[in-house]
PDB file of C-alpha atoms and ligand atoms in Angstrom:
ATOM      1  CA  MET A   1      -1.511   0.600  20.612  1.00  0.00           C
ATOM      2  CA  SER A   2      -1.217  -1.149  17.791  1.00  0.00           C
ATOM      3  CA  ARG A   3      -3.688  -0.764  14.966  1.00  0.00           C
ATOM      4  CA  ASN A   4      -2.188  -3.606  12.476  1.00  0.00           C
ATOM      5  CA  ASN A   5      -4.698  -5.637  11.130  1.00  0.00           C
ATOM      6  CA  VAL A   6      -7.707  -3.397  12.614  1.00  0.00           C
ATOM      7  CA  PRO A   7     -10.245  -2.623   9.631  1.00  0.00           C
ATOM      8  CA  VAL A   8     -10.336   1.072   8.403  1.00  0.00           C
ATOM      9  CA  ILE A   9     -13.562   2.826   9.615  1.00  0.00           C
ATOM     10  CA  GLY A  10     -11.982   6.642   8.544  1.00  0.00           C
ATOM     11  CA  ALA A  11      -9.752   7.954   6.158  1.00  0.00           C
ATOM     12  CA  ALA A  12      -8.036   5.384   3.524  1.00  0.00           C
ATOM     13  CA  PRO A  13      -5.446   6.578   1.286  1.00  0.00           C
ATOM     14  CA  GLN A  14      -4.829   4.601  -1.598  1.00  0.00           C
ATOM     15  CA  GLY A  15      -3.081   0.880  -0.635  1.00  0.00           C
ATOM     16  CA  ALA A  16      -4.092   1.339   2.896  1.00  0.00           C
ATOM     17  CA  ARG A  17      -4.092  -2.287   4.530  1.00  0.00           C
ATOM     18  CA  ASP A  18      -5.574  -1.625   7.939  1.00  0.00           C
ATOM     19  CA  GLN A  19      -5.725   1.348  10.789  1.00  0.00           C
ATOM     20  CA  ASP A  20      -1.846   1.593  10.989  1.00  0.00           C
ATOM     21  CA  SER A  21      -0.807   1.681   7.196  1.00  0.00           C
ATOM     22  CA  ALA A  22      -3.587   4.174   6.652  1.00  0.00           C
ATOM     23  CA  ALA A  23      -2.415   6.681   9.553  1.00  0.00           C
ATOM     24  CA  ARG A  24       1.134   5.693   8.193  1.00  0.00           C
ATOM     25  CA  ALA A  25       0.394   6.998   4.498  1.00  0.00           C
ATOM     26  CA  VAL A  26      -1.440   9.990   6.267  1.00  0.00           C
ATOM     27  CA  ARG A  27       1.783  10.865   8.241  1.00  0.00           C
ATOM     28  CA  GLU A  28       3.827  10.641   4.927  1.00  0.00           C
ATOM     29  CA  MET A  29       1.817  12.472   2.949  1.00  0.00           C
ATOM     30  CA  PHE A  30       1.676  15.321   5.405  1.00  0.00           C
ATOM     31  CA  THR A  31       5.189  15.062   5.449  1.00  0.00           C
ATOM     32  CA  SER A  32       5.671  15.403   2.092  1.00  0.00           C
ATOM     33  CA  ILE A  33       3.944  18.427   1.514  1.00  0.00           C
ATOM     34  CA  ALA A  34       4.909  20.628   5.114  1.00  0.00           C
ATOM     35  CA  PRO A  35       7.250  22.902   3.367  1.00  0.00           C
ATOM     36  CA  ARG A  36       4.507  23.929   0.650  1.00  0.00           C
ATOM     37  CA  TYR A  37       1.538  23.059   2.774  1.00  0.00           C
ATOM     38  CA  ASP A  38       0.562  27.094   4.223  1.00  0.00           C
ATOM     39  CA  LEU A  39       0.906  28.147   0.636  1.00  0.00           C
ATOM     40  CA  LEU A  40      -1.057  25.774  -1.311  1.00  0.00           C
ATOM     41  CA  ASN A  41      -3.566  26.040   1.473  1.00  0.00           C
ATOM     42  CA  HIS A  42      -4.462  29.648   0.787  1.00  0.00           C
ATOM     43  CA  VAL A  43      -3.903  29.316  -2.787  1.00  0.00           C
ATOM     44  CA  LEU A  44      -6.381  26.348  -3.182  1.00  0.00           C
ATOM     45  CA  SER A  45      -8.821  28.259  -0.686  1.00  0.00           C
ATOM     46  CA  LEU A  46      -8.610  31.077  -2.286  1.00  0.00           C
ATOM     47  CA  ASN A  47      -7.601  32.301   1.794  1.00  0.00           C
ATOM     48  CA  VAL A  48     -11.075  31.576   2.293  1.00  0.00           C
ATOM     49  CA  ASP A  49      -9.633  29.169   5.143  1.00  0.00           C
ATOM     50  CA  ARG A  50      -8.654  31.896   7.156  1.00  0.00           C
ATOM     51  CA  LEU A  51     -12.216  33.162   7.788  1.00  0.00           C
ATOM     52  CA  TRP A  52     -13.205  29.617   8.238  1.00  0.00           C
ATOM     53  CA  TRP A  53     -10.338  29.410  11.302  1.00  0.00           C
ATOM     54  CA  ARG A  54     -11.254  32.547  12.481  1.00  0.00           C
ATOM     55  CA  ARG A  55     -14.855  32.177  12.895  1.00  0.00           C
ATOM     56  CA  THR A  56     -14.643  28.996  15.052  1.00  0.00           C
ATOM     57  CA  ALA A  57     -12.106  30.750  16.996  1.00  0.00           C
ATOM     58  CA  ARG A  58     -14.691  33.439  17.847  1.00  0.00           C
ATOM     59  CA  THR A  59     -17.230  30.686  18.346  1.00  0.00           C
ATOM     60  CA  PHE A  60     -15.287  29.544  21.650  1.00  0.00           C
ATOM     61  CA  GLN A  61     -14.947  32.607  22.902  1.00  0.00           C
ATOM     62  CA  HIS A  62     -16.641  32.765  26.145  1.00  0.00           C
ATOM     63  CA  ILE A  63     -14.228  29.502  26.761  1.00  0.00           C
ATOM     64  CA  LEU A  64     -10.749  31.297  25.221  1.00  0.00           C
ATOM     65  CA  GLY A  65     -11.730  34.234  27.159  1.00  0.00           C
ATOM     66  CA  ARG A  66     -11.186  32.704  30.417  1.00  0.00           C
ATOM     67  CA  SER A  67      -7.599  32.379  31.988  1.00  0.00           C
ATOM     68  CA  ASP A  68      -8.029  29.104  33.572  1.00  0.00           C
ATOM     69  CA  ALA A  69      -9.241  27.326  30.186  1.00  0.00           C
ATOM     70  CA  ARG A  70      -7.070  24.530  28.686  1.00  0.00           C
ATOM     71  CA  VAL A  71      -7.270  24.520  24.803  1.00  0.00           C
ATOM     72  CA  LEU A  72      -6.272  21.604  22.713  1.00  0.00           C
ATOM     73  CA  ASP A  73      -5.957  22.062  18.988  1.00  0.00           C
ATOM     74  CA  LEU A  74      -5.701  18.086  17.394  1.00  0.00           C
ATOM     75  CA  CYS A  75      -4.393  17.461  13.847  1.00  0.00           C
ATOM     76  CA  CYS A  76      -2.546  21.324  14.496  1.00  0.00           C
ATOM     77  CA  GLY A  77      -0.257  20.915  11.522  1.00  0.00           C
ATOM     78  CA  THR A  78       1.501  23.842  10.736  1.00  0.00           C
ATOM     79  CA  GLY A  79      -0.355  25.557  13.408  1.00  0.00           C
ATOM     80  CA  ASP A  80      -2.800  28.609  11.836  1.00  0.00           C
ATOM     81  CA  MET A  81      -5.979  26.718  14.033  1.00  0.00           C
ATOM     82  CA  THR A  82      -3.993  26.771  16.955  1.00  0.00           C
ATOM     83  CA  PHE A  83      -2.510  30.700  16.164  1.00  0.00           C
ATOM     84  CA  ALA A  84      -6.693  31.925  15.532  1.00  0.00           C
ATOM     85  CA  LEU A  85      -7.313  30.587  19.070  1.00  0.00           C
ATOM     86  CA  ARG A  86      -4.701  32.077  20.540  1.00  0.00           C
ATOM     87  CA  ARG A  87      -5.327  35.476  18.660  1.00  0.00           C
ATOM     88  CA  GLN A  88      -9.121  35.600  20.021  1.00  0.00           C
ATOM     89  CA  ALA A  89      -7.707  34.571  23.668  1.00  0.00           C
ATOM     90  CA  GLY A  90      -6.557  37.758  23.545  1.00  0.00           C
ATOM     91  CA  LYS A  91      -5.967  38.564  27.306  1.00  0.00           C
ATOM     92  CA  GLY A  92      -7.999  35.436  28.396  1.00  0.00           C
ATOM     93  CA  THR A  93      -6.200  31.821  28.303  1.00  0.00           C
ATOM     94  CA  SER A  94      -2.559  30.991  27.537  1.00  0.00           C
ATOM     95  CA  GLN A  95      -3.071  27.480  27.951  1.00  0.00           C
ATOM     96  CA  ILE A  96      -3.134  26.487  24.486  1.00  0.00           C
ATOM     97  CA  VAL A  97      -1.590  23.231  22.979  1.00  0.00           C
ATOM     98  CA  GLY A  98      -1.122  22.059  19.405  1.00  0.00           C
ATOM     99  CA  ALA A  99      -0.915  18.459  18.839  1.00  0.00           C
ATOM    100  CA  ASP A 100       0.205  16.553  15.456  1.00  0.00           C
ATOM    101  CA  PHE A 101       1.586  13.248  14.343  1.00  0.00           C
ATOM    102  CA  ALA A 102       3.472  14.580  11.394  1.00  0.00           C
ATOM    103  CA  HIS A 103       6.806  16.182  12.552  1.00  0.00           C
ATOM    104  CA  ALA A 104       7.682  18.173   9.823  1.00  0.00           C
ATOM    105  CA  MET A 105       4.218  19.832   9.543  1.00  0.00           C
ATOM    106  CA  LEU A 106       5.062  21.003  13.787  1.00  0.00           C
ATOM    107  CA  GLN A 107       8.139  21.945  12.879  1.00  0.00           C
ATOM    108  CA  ARG A 108       6.573  24.809  10.799  1.00  0.00           C
ATOM    109  CA  ALA A 109       4.267  25.334  13.765  1.00  0.00           C
ATOM    110  CA  VAL A 110       6.974  26.020  16.054  1.00  0.00           C
ATOM    111  CA  ALA A 111       9.279  28.165  13.612  1.00  0.00           C
ATOM    112  CA  LYS A 112       5.866  30.241  12.945  1.00  0.00           C
ATOM    113  CA  SER A 113       5.179  30.934  16.837  1.00  0.00           C
ATOM    114  CA  ALA A 114       8.767  32.120  17.287  1.00  0.00           C
ATOM    115  CA  ALA A 115       7.330  35.336  15.812  1.00  0.00           C
ATOM    116  CA  LEU A 116       5.236  35.907  19.267  1.00  0.00           C
ATOM    117  CA  THR A 117       6.476  37.884  21.906  1.00  0.00           C
ATOM    118  CA  SER A 118       4.591  36.286  24.545  1.00  0.00           C
ATOM    119  CA  SER A 119       2.038  33.327  25.375  1.00  0.00           C
ATOM    120  CA  ARG A 120       3.460  31.029  22.516  1.00  0.00           C
ATOM    121  CA  PRO A 121       1.268  27.939  22.286  1.00  0.00           C
ATOM    122  CA  GLY A 122       2.737  24.789  23.424  1.00  0.00           C
ATOM    123  CA  TRP A 123       3.348  21.670  20.569  1.00  0.00           C
ATOM    124  CA  ILE A 124       3.220  17.943  21.331  1.00  0.00           C
ATOM    125  CA  GLU A 125       4.186  15.382  18.530  1.00  0.00           C
ATOM    126  CA  ALA A 126       1.182  12.586  19.029  1.00  0.00           C
ATOM    127  CA  ASP A 127      -1.132  10.374  17.834  1.00  0.00           C
ATOM    128  CA  ALA A 128      -4.847  12.144  18.104  1.00  0.00           C
ATOM    129  CA  LEU A 129      -5.975   8.258  18.411  1.00  0.00           C
ATOM    130  CA  ALA A 130      -3.720   7.896  21.325  1.00  0.00           C
ATOM    131  CA  LEU A 131      -3.352  10.835  23.584  1.00  0.00           C
ATOM    132  CA  PRO A 132      -0.404  10.718  26.080  1.00  0.00           C
ATOM    133  CA  LEU A 133      -2.944  13.192  27.865  1.00  0.00           C
ATOM    134  CA  PRO A 134      -4.440  12.659  30.998  1.00  0.00           C
ATOM    135  CA  ASN A 135      -8.155  12.310  31.387  1.00  0.00           C
ATOM    136  CA  GLU A 136     -10.709  15.557  31.833  1.00  0.00           C
ATOM    137  CA  HIS A 137      -8.076  17.686  31.193  1.00  0.00           C
ATOM    138  CA  PHE A 138      -9.186  20.313  28.442  1.00  0.00           C
ATOM    139  CA  ASP A 139     -12.163  22.455  28.563  1.00  0.00           C
ATOM    140  CA  LEU A 140     -11.623  22.982  24.727  1.00  0.00           C
ATOM    141  CA  VAL A 141     -10.562  20.755  22.318  1.00  0.00           C
ATOM    142  CA  THR A 142     -10.726  22.096  18.693  1.00  0.00           C
ATOM    143  CA  SER A 143     -10.048  20.295  15.155  1.00  0.00           C
ATOM    144  CA  ALA A 144      -9.529  21.899  11.601  1.00  0.00           C
ATOM    145  CA  PHE A 145      -9.305  19.835   8.457  1.00  0.00           C
ATOM    146  CA  GLY A 146      -7.598  16.742  10.754  1.00  0.00           C
ATOM    147  CA  PHE A 147     -10.224  14.943  11.992  1.00  0.00           C
ATOM    148  CA  ARG A 148     -11.131  13.725   8.493  1.00  0.00           C
ATOM    149  CA  ASN A 149      -7.896  12.008   8.536  1.00  0.00           C
ATOM    150  CA  LEU A 150      -7.962   9.601  11.208  1.00  0.00           C
ATOM    151  CA  ALA A 151      -8.473   5.763  10.292  1.00  0.00           C
ATOM    152  CA  ASP A 152     -10.933   5.563  12.907  1.00  0.00           C
ATOM    153  CA  TYR A 153     -13.608   8.112  13.271  1.00  0.00           C
ATOM    154  CA  ASP A 154     -15.067   6.875  16.269  1.00  0.00           C
ATOM    155  CA  ALA A 155     -12.004   6.150  18.202  1.00  0.00           C
ATOM    156  CA  GLY A 156     -11.131   9.680  17.341  1.00  0.00           C
ATOM    157  CA  LEU A 157     -14.086  11.216  19.043  1.00  0.00           C
ATOM    158  CA  ARG A 158     -13.724   8.745  21.901  1.00  0.00           C
ATOM    159  CA  GLU A 159     -10.423   9.670  22.990  1.00  0.00           C
ATOM    160  CA  ILE A 160     -11.491  13.364  22.706  1.00  0.00           C
ATOM    161  CA  VAL A 161     -14.180  13.064  24.999  1.00  0.00           C
ATOM    162  CA  ARG A 162     -11.326  11.526  27.187  1.00  0.00           C
ATOM    163  CA  VAL A 163      -9.597  14.365  27.693  1.00  0.00           C
ATOM    164  CA  LEU A 164     -12.448  17.093  28.103  1.00  0.00           C
ATOM    165  CA  ARG A 165     -14.008  17.731  30.988  1.00  0.00           C
ATOM    166  CA  PRO A 166     -17.397  17.498  32.031  1.00  0.00           C
ATOM    167  CA  GLY A 167     -19.454  20.251  30.318  1.00  0.00           C
ATOM    168  CA  GLY A 168     -16.585  20.610  27.826  1.00  0.00           C
ATOM    169  CA  GLU A 169     -16.762  21.338  24.554  1.00  0.00           C
ATOM    170  CA  CYS A 170     -15.388  20.471  21.153  1.00  0.00           C
ATOM    171  CA  GLY A 171     -15.178  21.555  17.728  1.00  0.00           C
ATOM    172  CA  ILE A 172     -14.563  20.178  14.231  1.00  0.00           C
ATOM    173  CA  LEU A 173     -14.031  21.740  11.374  1.00  0.00           C
ATOM    174  CA  ASP A 174     -14.030  20.680   8.277  1.00  0.00           C
ATOM    175  CA  PHE A 175     -15.105  20.290   4.390  1.00  0.00           C
ATOM    176  CA  SER A 176     -18.102  18.706   3.638  1.00  0.00           C
ATOM    177  CA  GLU A 177     -19.855  18.415   0.192  1.00  0.00           C
ATOM    178  CA  PRO A 178     -22.590  20.881  -0.779  1.00  0.00           C
ATOM    179  CA  LYS A 179     -25.776  20.591  -2.730  1.00  0.00           C
ATOM    180  CA  GLY A 180     -27.538  21.430  -5.812  1.00  0.00           C
ATOM    181  CA  LEU A 181     -25.501  23.824  -8.033  1.00  0.00           C
ATOM    182  CA  MET A 182     -22.945  24.488  -5.413  1.00  0.00           C
ATOM    183  CA  GLY A 183     -22.165  21.123  -5.262  1.00  0.00           C
ATOM    184  CA  ALA A 184     -21.735  20.421  -9.354  1.00  0.00           C
ATOM    185  CA  PHE A 185     -19.211  23.768  -9.145  1.00  0.00           C
ATOM    186  CA  TYR A 186     -17.720  22.381  -6.418  1.00  0.00           C
ATOM    187  CA  ARG A 187     -17.078  18.827  -7.817  1.00  0.00           C
ATOM    188  CA  ILE A 188     -15.496  19.952 -10.403  1.00  0.00           C
ATOM    189  CA  TYR A 189     -12.991  22.195  -8.826  1.00  0.00           C
ATOM    190  CA  PHE A 190     -12.104  19.763  -6.123  1.00  0.00           C
ATOM    191  CA  LYS A 191     -11.763  16.652  -8.263  1.00  0.00           C
ATOM    192  CA  GLU A 192     -10.512  18.249 -11.568  1.00  0.00           C
ATOM    193  CA  VAL A 193      -8.673  21.333 -10.472  1.00  0.00           C
ATOM    194  CA  LEU A 194      -7.600  21.292  -7.226  1.00  0.00           C
ATOM    195  CA  PRO A 195      -5.358  18.355  -7.846  1.00  0.00           C
ATOM    196  CA  ARG A 196      -3.838  19.394 -10.575  1.00  0.00           C
ATOM    197  CA  ILE A 197      -3.210  22.864  -9.379  1.00  0.00           C
ATOM    198  CA  GLY A 198      -1.820  20.660  -5.747  1.00  0.00           C
ATOM    199  CA  THR A 199       0.278  18.530  -7.669  1.00  0.00           C
ATOM    200  CA  MET A 200       1.625  21.538  -9.410  1.00  0.00           C
ATOM    201  CA  ILE A 201       3.049  23.569  -6.627  1.00  0.00           C
ATOM    202  CA  SER A 202       3.846  20.474  -4.082  1.00  0.00           C
ATOM    203  CA  GLY A 203       5.673  18.686  -6.952  1.00  0.00           C
ATOM    204  CA  VAL A 204       4.263  15.598  -4.945  1.00  0.00           C
ATOM    205  CA  ARG A 205       1.735  13.258  -6.665  1.00  0.00           C
ATOM    206  CA  GLY A 206      -1.311  11.876  -4.423  1.00  0.00           C
ATOM    207  CA  PRO A 207      -2.119  14.106  -1.598  1.00  0.00           C
ATOM    208  CA  TYR A 208      -4.301  16.560  -3.791  1.00  0.00           C
ATOM    209  CA  ALA A 209      -6.110  13.320  -5.062  1.00  0.00           C
ATOM    210  CA  TYR A 210      -6.443  12.077  -1.939  1.00  0.00           C
ATOM    211  CA  LEU A 211      -8.571  15.101  -0.510  1.00  0.00           C
ATOM    212  CA  PRO A 212     -11.630  14.725  -2.818  1.00  0.00           C
ATOM    213  CA  ALA A 213     -11.609  10.808  -1.698  1.00  0.00           C
ATOM    214  CA  SER A 214     -11.453  11.566   1.827  1.00  0.00           C
ATOM    215  CA  VAL A 215     -14.063  14.107   1.927  1.00  0.00           C
ATOM    216  CA  GLN A 216     -16.244  11.705  -0.225  1.00  0.00           C
ATOM    217  CA  ARG A 217     -15.502   9.269   2.374  1.00  0.00           C
ATOM    218  CA  PHE A 218     -16.392  11.617   5.342  1.00  0.00           C
ATOM    219  CA  PRO A 219     -19.826  10.691   7.099  1.00  0.00           C
ATOM    220  CA  GLN A 220     -22.762  13.448   6.424  1.00  0.00           C
ATOM    221  CA  PRO A 221     -23.581  15.871   9.036  1.00  0.00           C
ATOM    222  CA  ASP A 222     -26.512  13.708  10.678  1.00  0.00           C
ATOM    223  CA  GLU A 223     -24.309  11.016  10.557  1.00  0.00           C
ATOM    224  CA  LEU A 224     -21.310  12.145  12.453  1.00  0.00           C
ATOM    225  CA  LEU A 225     -23.274  13.941  14.633  1.00  0.00           C
ATOM    226  CA  GLU A 226     -24.994  10.927  15.303  1.00  0.00           C
ATOM    227  CA  ARG A 227     -21.904   9.177  16.188  1.00  0.00           C
ATOM    228  CA  MET A 228     -20.540  12.053  18.576  1.00  0.00           C
ATOM    229  CA  LYS A 229     -23.765  11.548  20.404  1.00  0.00           C
ATOM    230  CA  ARG A 230     -22.729   7.444  20.964  1.00  0.00           C
ATOM    231  CA  ALA A 231     -19.304   8.857  21.727  1.00  0.00           C
ATOM    232  CA  GLY A 232     -20.329  10.729  24.628  1.00  0.00           C
ATOM    233  CA  PHE A 233     -21.340  14.310  23.627  1.00  0.00           C
ATOM    234  CA  GLY A 234     -24.735  15.211  25.328  1.00  0.00           C
ATOM    235  CA  GLU A 235     -25.424  18.021  22.622  1.00  0.00           C
ATOM    236  CA  ALA A 236     -24.060  17.807  18.994  1.00  0.00           C
ATOM    237  CA  THR A 237     -24.942  20.234  16.071  1.00  0.00           C
ATOM    238  CA  TRP A 238     -23.346  21.318  12.681  1.00  0.00           C
ATOM    239  CA  THR A 239     -22.755  25.066  11.009  1.00  0.00           C
ATOM    240  CA  PRO A 240     -22.292  25.177   7.648  1.00  0.00           C
ATOM    241  CA  TYR A 241     -19.849  27.707   6.287  1.00  0.00           C
ATOM    242  CA  THR A 242     -19.648  28.848   2.862  1.00  0.00           C
ATOM    243  CA  PHE A 243     -22.636  27.292   0.942  1.00  0.00           C
ATOM    244  CA  GLY A 244     -21.528  24.086   2.914  1.00  0.00           C
ATOM    245  CA  ILE A 245     -18.108  23.795   1.357  1.00  0.00           C
ATOM    246  CA  ALA A 246     -16.839  23.649   5.092  1.00  0.00           C
ATOM    247  CA  GLY A 247     -18.688  23.432   8.570  1.00  0.00           C
ATOM    248  CA  LEU A 248     -18.646  23.384  12.163  1.00  0.00           C
ATOM    249  CA  TYR A 249     -19.445  20.171  14.309  1.00  0.00           C
ATOM    250  CA  ARG A 250     -19.948  21.511  17.574  1.00  0.00           C
ATOM    251  CA  GLY A 251     -19.921  19.337  20.795  1.00  0.00           C
ATOM    252  CA  LYS A 252     -20.797  19.314  24.530  1.00  0.00           C
ATOM    253  CA  LYS A 253     -19.682  16.261  26.592  1.00  0.00           C
ATOM    254  CA  GLY A 254     -22.208  15.334  29.186  1.00  0.00           C
TER     255      GLY A 254
HETATM  256  C1  LIG B   1      -5.117  19.196   6.633  1.00  0.00           C
HETATM  257  S1  LIG B   1      -3.780  19.307   7.588  1.00  0.00           S
HETATM  258  C2  LIG B   1      -4.693  20.194   8.769  1.00  0.00           C
HETATM  259  C3  LIG B   1      -3.910  21.221   9.295  1.00  0.00           C
HETATM  260  C4  LIG B   1      -4.473  22.286  10.399  1.00  0.00           C
HETATM  261  N1  LIG B   1      -4.921  21.900  11.325  1.00  0.00           N
HETATM  262  C5  LIG B   1      -5.055  23.211   9.394  1.00  0.00           C
HETATM  263  O1  LIG B   1      -6.275  23.527   9.431  1.00  0.00           O
HETATM  264  O2  LIG B   1      -4.093  23.564   8.656  1.00  0.00           O
HETATM  265  C6  LIG B   1      -4.301  17.844   8.811  1.00  0.00           C
HETATM  266  C7  LIG B   1      -3.130  17.066   9.774  1.00  0.00           C
HETATM  267  O3  LIG B   1      -3.638  16.267  10.125  1.00  0.00           O
HETATM  268  C8  LIG B   1      -2.704  15.613  11.025  1.00  0.00           C
HETATM  269  N2  LIG B   1      -3.040  14.213  11.239  1.00  0.00           N
HETATM  270  C9  LIG B   1      -3.733  13.227  10.698  1.00  0.00           C
HETATM  271  N3  LIG B   1      -4.229  12.107  11.475  1.00  0.00           N
HETATM  272  C10 LIG B   1      -3.546  12.581  12.668  1.00  0.00           C
HETATM  273  C11 LIG B   1      -3.514  11.674  14.002  1.00  0.00           C
HETATM  274  N4  LIG B   1      -3.562  10.229  13.889  1.00  0.00           N
HETATM  275  N5  LIG B   1      -2.787  12.122  14.765  1.00  0.00           N
HETATM  276  C12 LIG B   1      -2.152  13.324  14.655  1.00  0.00           C
HETATM  277  N6  LIG B   1      -2.170  14.044  13.716  1.00  0.00           N
HETATM  278  C13 LIG B   1      -2.705  13.405  12.518  1.00  0.00           C
HETATM  279  C14 LIG B   1      -1.662  15.682   9.746  1.00  0.00           C
HETATM  280  O4  LIG B   1      -0.434  15.547  10.372  1.00  0.00           O
HETATM  281  C15 LIG B   1      -1.743  16.873   9.444  1.00  0.00           C
HETATM  282  O5  LIG B   1      -1.014  17.655   9.893  1.00  0.00           O
END
């Protein structure tokens, strides 16, 4: 579906005029940093990202432990959230699929999964706003640090609700802006330090200035919870991680 001339009500990289150009800019940005994405992630988060993915996966053990559960990891990038789900599932479900619209990011996920001897996740190249997937198919949909990049948050939530079974759950892990003293440190790190290191390691200007801007633009937890309920989640909660630098939105379709 074309989103040409449709106003951006989600992430808006510099220069984006409408949802099509915003999505294109996001895809190009991740394509350009794909070769260094994993390294940068671990350096810039001081490896805390691994804890966040693991903690999110643990939250959904009651679903992952079921052998019949179907799981979708949206905006999977190079696959680290998907792999955390796969590890947490253990002998439970092997039906885990990662989806992303940046080919270069997915290629890395596929290469990394070659090291797995069994139950490799499936991978699909797809736009989170127009998933080529049936209605009411999944028991769990997750997204780590990807949802914030969508050009239309409400359309993204509606698409998650569409592919979830009744009673299915969703977990959106993303950054937020902490308050108080921690907030002051965070703002200096995120706006001054992180863009410089990111640009230095990736050799690409732009994406690491976009990151703090996209977090600032992302709705506050109360607002996103409201929007989740409007999209069709009967229950919605937010749990802060690491002083509220990140947090997990949980929703249950109902
Ligand atoms: C910050 S990365 C996160 C990757 C991974 N989930 C992680 O935790 O490392 C964001 C990913 O979202 C993907 N993305 C952004 N908008 C998307 C969309 N509309 N459809 C599919 N993928 C999208 C990007 O291509 C990128 O790979």
